[in-house]
Amino acid sequence: MNFEDYIKKDSQYHIHTYGRLPVLFTKGKGCTLWDISGKSYLDFLSGIGVTSVGHCHPAVIDAIKSQAEQLIHVSNLFYVAPQIELAEKLVNLSFGDKCFFANSGAEANEGAVKLVRKYSKTFLSGDKYEIITAYRSFHGRTMKMLAATGQPEKQKPFEPIPIGFKHIPLNDLSALREAITGRTCAVMLEPIQGEGGVYPCNFKYLQDVRCLCDEKGLLLILDEVQTGVGRTGKMFAYEHFDMEPDIISLAKGLGGGLPIGAFIAKDRIAKAFEPGDHGSTFGGGPVICAAALAVIKTIEEEGLIENSAKMGSLIEDKLNELSRNSSIIKEIRGKGLMVGIELEREIAKEVVSKCLSEGLIINNIGKKIIRFLPPLCVAEDDIDKAMKIFKKALLN
Ligand SMILES: *Cc1c(COP(=O)(O)O)cnc(C)c1O
C-alpha cells in the first residue's frame, strides 16, 4: 500500500478520534524518524514524551527480544521476575516504598485514586473521598480521569461525569485552602502541567501544598506521567521542589515506547490495598518490565538526566535569544526537556505544520502554545538544527 491508500483506509476503518498530521513514519533511530517516502525528520516530540531514550535504542530492543524469546506473558497470580526487579529499581530511585504496574497513564492514575479511596476508608474517620485537582490539568481519558481532568470543555460531551473531584486554579494556595472540606482526602497535581499548556507549579506553591496537606491530613498525589523519568532534568519532577509527595504516577517515558503505567507510594498508604483490591491482566508483564529496566539502565549509563538538564537550558537560552529579537514569543515555560512556548498570536498550528514540512516534529497545544519534548538523548547539533527550522517557521 502507498501513503494515499493508508490515508483512505484510515478514514474508512479507524474511528475518527485523532486529527492526523499528514505523515506516515516507518522507521526511527535516536532523535530521527523516517517517513514512508524516505524523508527524515528530527523528532522534538518523542511520541508525546514517550521515546525518552530515543527511537529503537539497541538496549531496549535487546531487552524486548531476549525477554520475548524467554517468556512473553504470565499472570500476576504468579511471581514475575522483571516486574519485581523494576519495582525495586523505581523504589530505590524515588521517595516511595512500593510500586504497582498498569498499562497506561490514565490507568496508573485510576489505581492511585483507588488506593487513596481505600486508604481513606481504612485509616481515616468520616466519609472522605473527594480529590482536589487543578484547572488545565490532564489526568487521562477514562471516565474517572476525565472527571479528574480540570478542563470542563473536555467533560461536557460525556456528561454525567463521575463525582468526587473538585478543581482549583493552580498556584493559588488560598483557593486550595478554601476548597478543602470534611470530604476531601487528597490533592492531585502535575508538577508541570503538560497537556494543559506547560504550566509549572511554583516552587513555593508546591511546598506550601505539601504543608497544607500535612496540616489537613490529606494525601498528595503527583501525576508524573509526563514529567517523570528524566523529562525535566531530574529523574522525577518533584525533586525540583525539595519536597516529597505520598504517591506518584508514571507512564509515558518509562517503557521506551511500549505501554506501561505505574504508581509508587509510601508503605503506610500502599498497605491499604489487600489481595483482590486492585489488579491488571497485562500490567507489569515480563516484556514491558524488561524494556523499562533497559530504559532506566540506559538513562543511568548514558547520563541522560544530566543531558536533559543541560540540553534543556540550551534550548531555553536559544528561545530567550529568539524572544529578545522578535515580538512573537510571549512566554517560555517548563523545565529540562519539557518546553512550552506561548506565542502572542494564534499561529501555533501553522508553525507546527511548517516545521513538519521542513523536517522538524513539534506540537501545538491550542492556538497559541508550542511544545518541545525531545528525547533525553538529544544533542547540541540537533538543537541547532531544530532551532533554525523553528525560527524560520515562526518568523516567516
Ligand atoms: C498523557 C498523560 C496522561 C494519560 O496517559 P495515557 O497513557 O494516555 O493514559 C495522564 N496524565 C498526564 C500528566 C499525562 O501527560
CSV table of N, CA and C in Angstrom, one decimal, residues 243-366:
chain,number,residue,atom,x,y,z
A,243,MET,N,10.6,18.6,48.2
A,243,MET,CA,9.5,18.1,49.0
A,243,MET,C,9.3,16.7,48.5
A,244,GLU,N,8.5,15.9,49.3
A,244,GLU,CA,8.1,14.6,48.8
A,244,GLU,C,6.6,14.4,48.8
A,245,PRO,N,6.1,13.8,47.7
A,245,PRO,CA,4.7,13.5,47.6
A,245,PRO,C,4.4,12.2,48.4
A,246,ASP,N,3.1,11.8,48.4
A,246,ASP,CA,2.8,10.5,49.0
A,246,ASP,C,2.7,9.4,47.9
A,247,ILE,N,2.3,9.8,46.8
A,247,ILE,CA,2.1,8.9,45.6
A,247,ILE,C,2.5,9.6,44.4
A,248,ILE,N,3.2,8.9,43.5
A,248,ILE,CA,3.4,9.5,42.1
A,248,ILE,C,2.9,8.5,41.1
A,249,SER,N,2.4,9.0,39.9
A,249,SER,CA,2.1,8.1,38.8
A,249,SER,C,3.1,8.3,37.7
A,250,LEU,N,3.4,7.3,37.0
A,250,LEU,CA,4.4,7.4,35.9
A,250,LEU,C,3.8,6.7,34.7
A,251,ALA,N,4.3,7.0,33.5
A,251,ALA,CA,3.9,6.2,32.3
A,251,ALA,C,4.7,6.5,31.1
A,252,LYS,N,4.4,7.7,30.5
A,252,LYS,CA,5.0,8.0,29.1
A,252,LYS,C,6.4,7.5,28.9
A,253,GLY,N,7.4,8.1,29.6
A,253,GLY,CA,8.8,7.9,29.3
A,253,GLY,C,9.3,6.6,29.8
A,254,LEU,N,8.5,5.8,30.5
A,254,LEU,CA,9.1,4.7,31.3
A,254,LEU,C,9.4,3.5,30.4
A,255,GLY,N,8.6,3.2,29.4
A,255,GLY,CA,8.7,1.9,28.7
A,255,GLY,C,9.4,2.0,27.3
A,256,GLY,N,10.1,3.1,27.0
A,256,GLY,CA,10.8,3.2,25.7
A,256,GLY,C,9.9,3.1,24.5
A,257,GLY,N,8.6,3.3,24.7
A,257,GLY,CA,7.6,3.2,23.6
A,257,GLY,C,6.6,2.1,23.8
A,258,LEU,N,6.9,1.1,24.7
A,258,LEU,CA,5.9,0.1,25.0
A,258,LEU,C,4.9,0.7,26.1
A,259,PRO,N,3.7,0.2,26.1
A,259,PRO,CA,2.7,0.7,27.1
A,259,PRO,C,2.9,0.2,28.5
A,260,ILE,N,3.1,1.2,29.4
A,260,ILE,CA,3.3,0.9,30.8
A,260,ILE,C,2.8,2.1,31.6
A,261,GLY,N,2.2,1.8,32.8
A,261,GLY,CA,1.9,2.8,33.7
A,261,GLY,C,2.3,2.3,35.1
A,262,ALA,N,2.6,3.2,36.0
A,262,ALA,CA,3.0,2.7,37.3
A,262,ALA,C,2.6,3.7,38.4
A,263,PHE,N,2.3,3.3,39.6
A,263,PHE,CA,2.3,4.3,40.7
A,263,PHE,C,3.2,3.8,41.8
A,264,ILE,N,3.8,4.7,42.5
A,264,ILE,CA,4.7,4.5,43.6
A,264,ILE,C,4.2,5.2,44.8
A,265,ALA,N,4.1,4.5,45.9
A,265,ALA,CA,3.5,5.0,47.1
A,265,ALA,C,4.4,4.7,48.4
A,266,LYS,N,4.2,5.5,49.4
A,266,LYS,CA,4.7,5.2,50.7
A,266,LYS,C,4.0,4.0,51.3
A,267,ASP,N,4.7,3.2,52.0
A,267,ASP,CA,4.2,1.9,52.5
A,267,ASP,C,3.0,2.1,53.4
A,268,ARG,N,3.0,3.2,54.2
A,268,ARG,CA,1.8,3.4,55.1
A,268,ARG,C,0.5,3.6,54.3
A,269,ILE,N,0.6,4.0,53.1
A,269,ILE,CA,-0.6,4.2,52.2
A,269,ILE,C,-0.8,2.9,51.4
A,270,ALA,N,0.3,2.3,50.8
A,270,ALA,CA,0.2,1.1,50.0
A,270,ALA,C,-0.4,0.0,50.7
A,271,LYS,N,-0.2,0.0,52.1
A,271,LYS,CA,-0.7,-1.2,52.8
A,271,LYS,C,-2.3,-1.2,53.0
A,272,ALA,N,-2.9,-0.1,52.5
A,272,ALA,CA,-4.4,-0.2,52.5
A,272,ALA,C,-4.9,-1.2,51.5
A,273,PHE,N,-4.1,-1.4,50.4
A,273,PHE,CA,-4.5,-2.4,49.4
A,273,PHE,C,-4.3,-3.9,49.9
A,274,GLU,N,-5.3,-4.7,49.7
A,274,GLU,CA,-5.1,-6.1,50.1
A,274,GLU,C,-5.3,-6.9,48.8
A,275,PRO,N,-4.9,-8.2,48.8
A,275,PRO,CA,-5.1,-9.0,47.6
A,275,PRO,C,-6.6,-9.0,47.1
A,276,GLY,N,-6.8,-8.7,45.8
A,276,GLY,CA,-8.1,-8.6,45.3
A,276,GLY,C,-8.6,-7.2,45.1
A,277,ASP,N,-8.0,-6.2,45.8
A,277,ASP,CA,-8.4,-4.8,45.7
A,277,ASP,C,-8.1,-4.2,44.4
A,278,HIS,N,-7.1,-4.6,43.8
A,278,HIS,CA,-6.7,-4.0,42.5
A,278,HIS,C,-5.9,-5.0,41.7
A,279,GLY,N,-5.8,-4.8,40.4
A,279,GLY,CA,-5.1,-5.7,39.6
A,279,GLY,C,-5.1,-5.4,38.1
A,280,SER,N,-4.4,-6.2,37.3
A,280,SER,CA,-4.4,-5.9,35.9
A,280,SER,C,-3.9,-7.2,35.2
A,281,THR,N,-4.6,-7.5,34.1
A,281,THR,CA,-4.2,-8.7,33.3
A,281,THR,C,-2.8,-8.6,32.7
A,282,PHE,N,-2.6,-7.4,32.1
A,282,PHE,CA,-1.3,-7.2,31.4
A,282,PHE,C,-0.3,-6.4,32.2
A,283,GLY,N,-0.7,-5.6,33.1
A,283,GLY,CA,0.2,-4.7,33.8
A,283,GLY,C,1.4,-5.4,34.4
A,284,GLY,N,2.5,-4.8,34.2
A,284,GLY,CA,3.8,-5.4,34.8
A,284,GLY,C,4.2,-6.7,34.2
A,285,GLY,N,3.8,-6.9,32.9
A,285,GLY,CA,4.2,-8.1,32.2
A,285,GLY,C,5.7,-8.2,32.0
A,286,PRO,N,6.2,-9.4,31.7
A,286,PRO,CA,7.7,-9.6,31.6
A,286,PRO,C,8.3,-8.7,30.5
A,287,VAL,N,7.8,-8.6,29.3
A,287,VAL,CA,8.4,-7.9,28.2
A,287,VAL,C,8.5,-6.4,28.5
A,288,ILE,N,7.4,-5.8,28.9
A,288,ILE,CA,7.4,-4.4,29.2
A,288,ILE,C,8.3,-4.0,30.3
A,289,CYS,N,8.3,-4.9,31.4
A,289,CYS,CA,9.2,-4.5,32.5
A,289,CYS,C,10.6,-4.7,32.2
A,290,ALA,N,10.9,-5.7,31.3
A,290,ALA,CA,12.3,-5.8,30.8
A,290,ALA,C,12.7,-4.6,30.0
A,291,ALA,N,11.8,-4.1,29.2
A,291,ALA,CA,12.1,-2.9,28.4
A,291,ALA,C,12.3,-1.7,29.3
A,292,ALA,N,11.4,-1.5,30.3
A,292,ALA,CA,11.5,-0.4,31.2
A,292,ALA,C,12.8,-0.4,32.0
A,293,LEU,N,13.2,-1.6,32.4
A,293,LEU,CA,14.5,-1.7,33.1
A,293,LEU,C,15.7,-1.3,32.2
A,294,ALA,N,15.6,-1.7,30.9
A,294,ALA,CA,16.6,-1.2,30.0
A,294,ALA,C,16.6,0.3,29.8
A,295,VAL,N,15.4,0.9,29.8
A,295,VAL,CA,15.3,2.3,29.6
A,295,VAL,C,16.0,3.0,30.8
A,296,ILE,N,15.7,2.6,32.0
A,296,ILE,CA,16.3,3.2,33.2
A,296,ILE,C,17.8,3.0,33.2
A,297,LYS,N,18.2,1.8,32.9
A,297,LYS,CA,19.7,1.5,32.8
A,297,LYS,C,20.4,2.4,31.8
A,298,THR,N,19.7,2.6,30.6
A,298,THR,CA,20.3,3.4,29.6
A,298,THR,C,20.3,4.9,30.1
A,299,ILE,N,19.3,5.4,30.7
A,299,ILE,CA,19.3,6.7,31.3
A,299,ILE,C,20.5,6.9,32.2
A,300,GLU,N,20.7,5.9,33.1
A,300,GLU,CA,21.8,6.0,34.0
A,300,GLU,C,23.2,5.9,33.3
A,301,GLU,N,23.3,4.9,32.4
A,301,GLU,CA,24.6,4.7,31.8
A,301,GLU,C,25.0,5.8,30.9
A,302,GLU,N,24.0,6.4,30.2
A,302,GLU,CA,24.3,7.5,29.2
A,302,GLU,C,24.2,8.9,29.8
A,303,GLY,N,24.0,9.0,31.1
A,303,GLY,CA,23.9,10.3,31.8
A,303,GLY,C,22.8,11.1,31.2
A,304,LEU,N,21.6,10.5,30.9
A,304,LEU,CA,20.6,11.3,30.2
A,304,LEU,C,19.8,12.3,31.1
A,305,ILE,N,19.9,12.1,32.4
A,305,ILE,CA,19.3,13.1,33.3
A,305,ILE,C,20.1,14.4,33.2
A,306,GLU,N,21.4,14.2,33.3
A,306,GLU,CA,22.3,15.4,33.1
A,306,GLU,C,22.1,16.1,31.8
A,307,ASN,N,22.0,15.2,30.7
A,307,ASN,CA,21.8,15.7,29.4
A,307,ASN,C,20.5,16.5,29.3
A,308,SER,N,19.4,15.9,29.9
A,308,SER,CA,18.1,16.6,29.8
A,308,SER,C,18.2,18.0,30.4
A,309,ALA,N,18.9,18.1,31.6
A,309,ALA,CA,19.0,19.4,32.2
A,309,ALA,C,19.8,20.3,31.4
A,310,LYS,N,21.0,19.8,30.8
A,310,LYS,CA,21.9,20.6,30.1
A,310,LYS,C,21.3,21.1,28.7
A,311,MET,N,20.7,20.1,28.0
A,311,MET,CA,20.1,20.5,26.7
A,311,MET,C,18.9,21.3,26.9
A,312,GLY,N,18.2,21.1,28.0
A,312,GLY,CA,17.0,21.9,28.4
A,312,GLY,C,17.4,23.4,28.5
A,313,SER,N,18.5,23.7,29.2
A,313,SER,CA,18.9,25.1,29.4
A,313,SER,C,19.4,25.7,28.1
A,314,LEU,N,20.0,24.8,27.3
A,314,LEU,CA,20.5,25.3,26.0
A,314,LEU,C,19.3,25.8,25.1
A,315,ILE,N,18.2,24.9,25.1
A,315,ILE,CA,17.0,25.3,24.4
A,315,ILE,C,16.4,26.6,24.9
A,316,GLU,N,16.4,26.7,26.2
A,316,GLU,CA,15.9,27.9,26.9
A,316,GLU,C,16.6,29.1,26.5
A,317,ASP,N,18.0,29.0,26.5
A,317,ASP,CA,18.8,30.1,26.1
A,317,ASP,C,18.5,30.6,24.7
A,318,LYS,N,18.4,29.6,23.8
A,318,LYS,CA,18.2,29.9,22.4
A,318,LYS,C,16.8,30.5,22.2
A,319,LEU,N,15.8,30.0,23.0
A,319,LEU,CA,14.5,30.6,22.9
A,319,LEU,C,14.4,32.0,23.4
A,320,ASN,N,15.2,32.2,24.5
A,320,ASN,CA,15.2,33.6,25.1
A,320,ASN,C,15.8,34.6,24.1
A,321,GLU,N,16.9,34.1,23.4
A,321,GLU,CA,17.5,35.0,22.4
A,321,GLU,C,16.5,35.3,21.3
A,322,LEU,N,15.8,34.3,20.9
A,322,LEU,CA,14.8,34.4,19.8
A,322,LEU,C,13.7,35.4,20.3
A,323,SER,N,13.3,35.3,21.5
A,323,SER,CA,12.3,36.1,22.1
A,323,SER,C,12.7,37.6,22.2
A,324,ARG,N,14.0,37.8,22.5
A,324,ARG,CA,14.5,39.2,22.6
A,324,ARG,C,14.5,39.8,21.2
A,325,ASN,N,14.8,39.0,20.2
A,325,ASN,CA,14.9,39.6,18.9
A,325,ASN,C,13.6,39.6,18.0
A,326,SER,N,12.5,39.2,18.6
A,326,SER,CA,11.3,39.2,17.9
A,326,SER,C,10.2,39.4,19.0
A,327,SER,N,9.0,39.9,18.5
A,327,SER,CA,7.9,40.1,19.5
A,327,SER,C,6.9,39.1,19.5
A,328,ILE,N,7.2,37.9,18.8
A,328,ILE,CA,6.2,36.9,18.7
A,328,ILE,C,6.0,36.0,19.9
A,329,ILE,N,7.1,35.8,20.7
A,329,ILE,CA,7.1,34.9,21.8
A,329,ILE,C,6.6,35.7,23.1
A,330,LYS,N,5.6,35.2,23.7
A,330,LYS,CA,5.0,35.8,24.9
A,330,LYS,C,5.7,35.3,26.2
A,331,GLU,N,5.8,34.0,26.2
A,331,GLU,CA,6.4,33.4,27.4
A,331,GLU,C,7.0,32.0,27.1
A,332,ILE,N,8.1,31.7,27.8
A,332,ILE,CA,8.7,30.4,27.7
A,332,ILE,C,8.6,29.7,29.1
A,333,ARG,N,8.0,28.5,29.0
A,333,ARG,CA,7.8,27.8,30.3
A,333,ARG,C,8.3,26.4,30.3
A,334,GLY,N,8.4,25.8,31.5
A,334,GLY,CA,8.8,24.4,31.6
A,334,GLY,C,10.2,24.2,32.2
A,335,LYS,N,10.7,23.0,32.2
A,335,LYS,CA,11.9,22.7,32.8
A,335,LYS,C,12.6,21.5,32.0
A,336,GLY,N,13.9,21.5,32.0
A,336,GLY,CA,14.6,20.4,31.3
A,336,GLY,C,14.1,20.4,29.8
A,337,LEU,N,13.7,19.1,29.4
A,337,LEU,CA,13.3,18.9,28.0
A,337,LEU,C,11.8,18.9,27.9
A,338,MET,N,11.1,19.6,28.8
A,338,MET,CA,9.7,19.8,28.7
A,338,MET,C,9.5,21.3,28.5
A,339,VAL,N,9.3,21.8,27.3
A,339,VAL,CA,9.4,23.2,27.0
A,339,VAL,C,8.0,23.7,26.4
A,340,GLY,N,7.5,24.7,26.9
A,340,GLY,CA,6.3,25.3,26.3
A,340,GLY,C,6.6,26.7,25.9
A,341,ILE,N,6.1,27.1,24.7
A,341,ILE,CA,6.4,28.4,24.2
A,341,ILE,C,5.0,29.1,23.9
A,342,GLU,N,4.6,30.1,24.7
A,342,GLU,CA,3.4,30.7,24.4
A,342,GLU,C,3.6,31.9,23.4
A,343,LEU,N,2.8,31.9,22.3
A,343,LEU,CA,3.0,32.9,21.3
A,343,LEU,C,2.0,34.1,21.5
A,344,GLU,N,2.3,35.2,20.9
A,344,GLU,CA,1.5,36.4,21.0
A,344,GLU,C,0.3,36.2,20.1
A,345,ARG,N,0.5,35.5,19.0
A,345,ARG,CA,-0.6,35.3,18.0
A,345,ARG,C,-1.1,33.9,17.9
A,346,GLU,N,-2.2,33.7,17.3
A,346,GLU,CA,-2.8,32.3,17.2
A,346,GLU,C,-2.3,31.6,15.9
A,347,ILE,N,-1.0,31.3,15.9
A,347,ILE,CA,-0.4,30.7,14.8
A,347,ILE,C,0.3,29.4,15.1
A,348,ALA,N,0.1,28.9,16.3
A,348,ALA,CA,0.8,27.7,16.7
A,348,ALA,C,0.7,26.5,15.7
A,349,LYS,N,-0.6,26.3,15.2
A,349,LYS,CA,-0.8,25.2,14.4
A,349,LYS,C,0.0,25.3,13.0
A,350,GLU,N,0.0,26.5,12.5
A,350,GLU,CA,0.7,26.8,11.2
A,350,GLU,C,2.2,26.6,11.4
A,351,VAL,N,2.7,27.0,12.6
A,351,VAL,CA,4.1,26.9,12.9
A,351,VAL,C,4.5,25.4,12.9
A,352,VAL,N,3.6,24.6,13.6
A,352,VAL,CA,3.9,23.2,13.7
A,352,VAL,C,3.9,22.5,12.3
A,353,SER,N,2.9,23.0,11.5
A,353,SER,CA,2.8,22.3,10.2
A,353,SER,C,4.0,22.8,9.2
A,354,LYS,N,4.4,24.0,9.3
A,354,LYS,CA,5.6,24.5,8.6
A,354,LYS,C,6.8,23.7,9.0
A,355,CYS,N,7.0,23.5,10.3
A,355,CYS,CA,8.2,22.8,10.8
A,355,CYS,C,8.2,21.4,10.3
A,356,LEU,N,7.0,20.8,10.3
A,356,LEU,CA,6.8,19.4,9.9
A,356,LEU,C,7.3,19.2,8.4
A,357,SER,N,6.9,20.2,7.6
A,357,SER,CA,7.3,20.0,6.2
A,357,SER,C,8.8,20.3,6.0
A,358,GLU,N,9.4,21.0,7.0
A,358,GLU,CA,10.8,21.2,6.9
A,358,GLU,C,11.6,20.1,7.7
A,359,GLY,N,10.9,19.1,8.2
A,359,GLY,CA,11.6,18.0,8.8
A,359,GLY,C,11.8,18.1,10.3
A,360,LEU,N,10.9,18.9,11.0
A,360,LEU,CA,11.0,19.0,12.5
A,360,LEU,C,9.7,18.7,13.1
A,361,ILE,N,9.7,17.7,14.0
A,361,ILE,CA,8.4,17.4,14.6
A,361,ILE,C,8.3,18.1,16.0
A,362,ILE,N,7.3,19.0,16.1
A,362,ILE,CA,7.0,19.6,17.4
A,362,ILE,C,5.5,19.5,17.5
A,363,ASN,N,4.9,20.2,18.5
A,363,ASN,CA,3.5,20.0,18.8
A,363,ASN,C,2.9,21.3,19.2
A,364,ASN,N,1.6,21.5,18.9
A,364,ASN,CA,0.9,22.7,19.4
A,364,ASN,C,-0.1,22.3,20.4
A,365,ILE,N,-0.3,23.1,21.5
A,365,ILE,CA,-1.4,22.9,22.4
A,365,ILE,C,-2.3,24.1,22.2
A,366,GLY,N,-3.5,23.9,21.6
A,366,GLY,CA,-4.4,25.0,21.2
A,366,GLY,C,-3.7,25.9,20.2
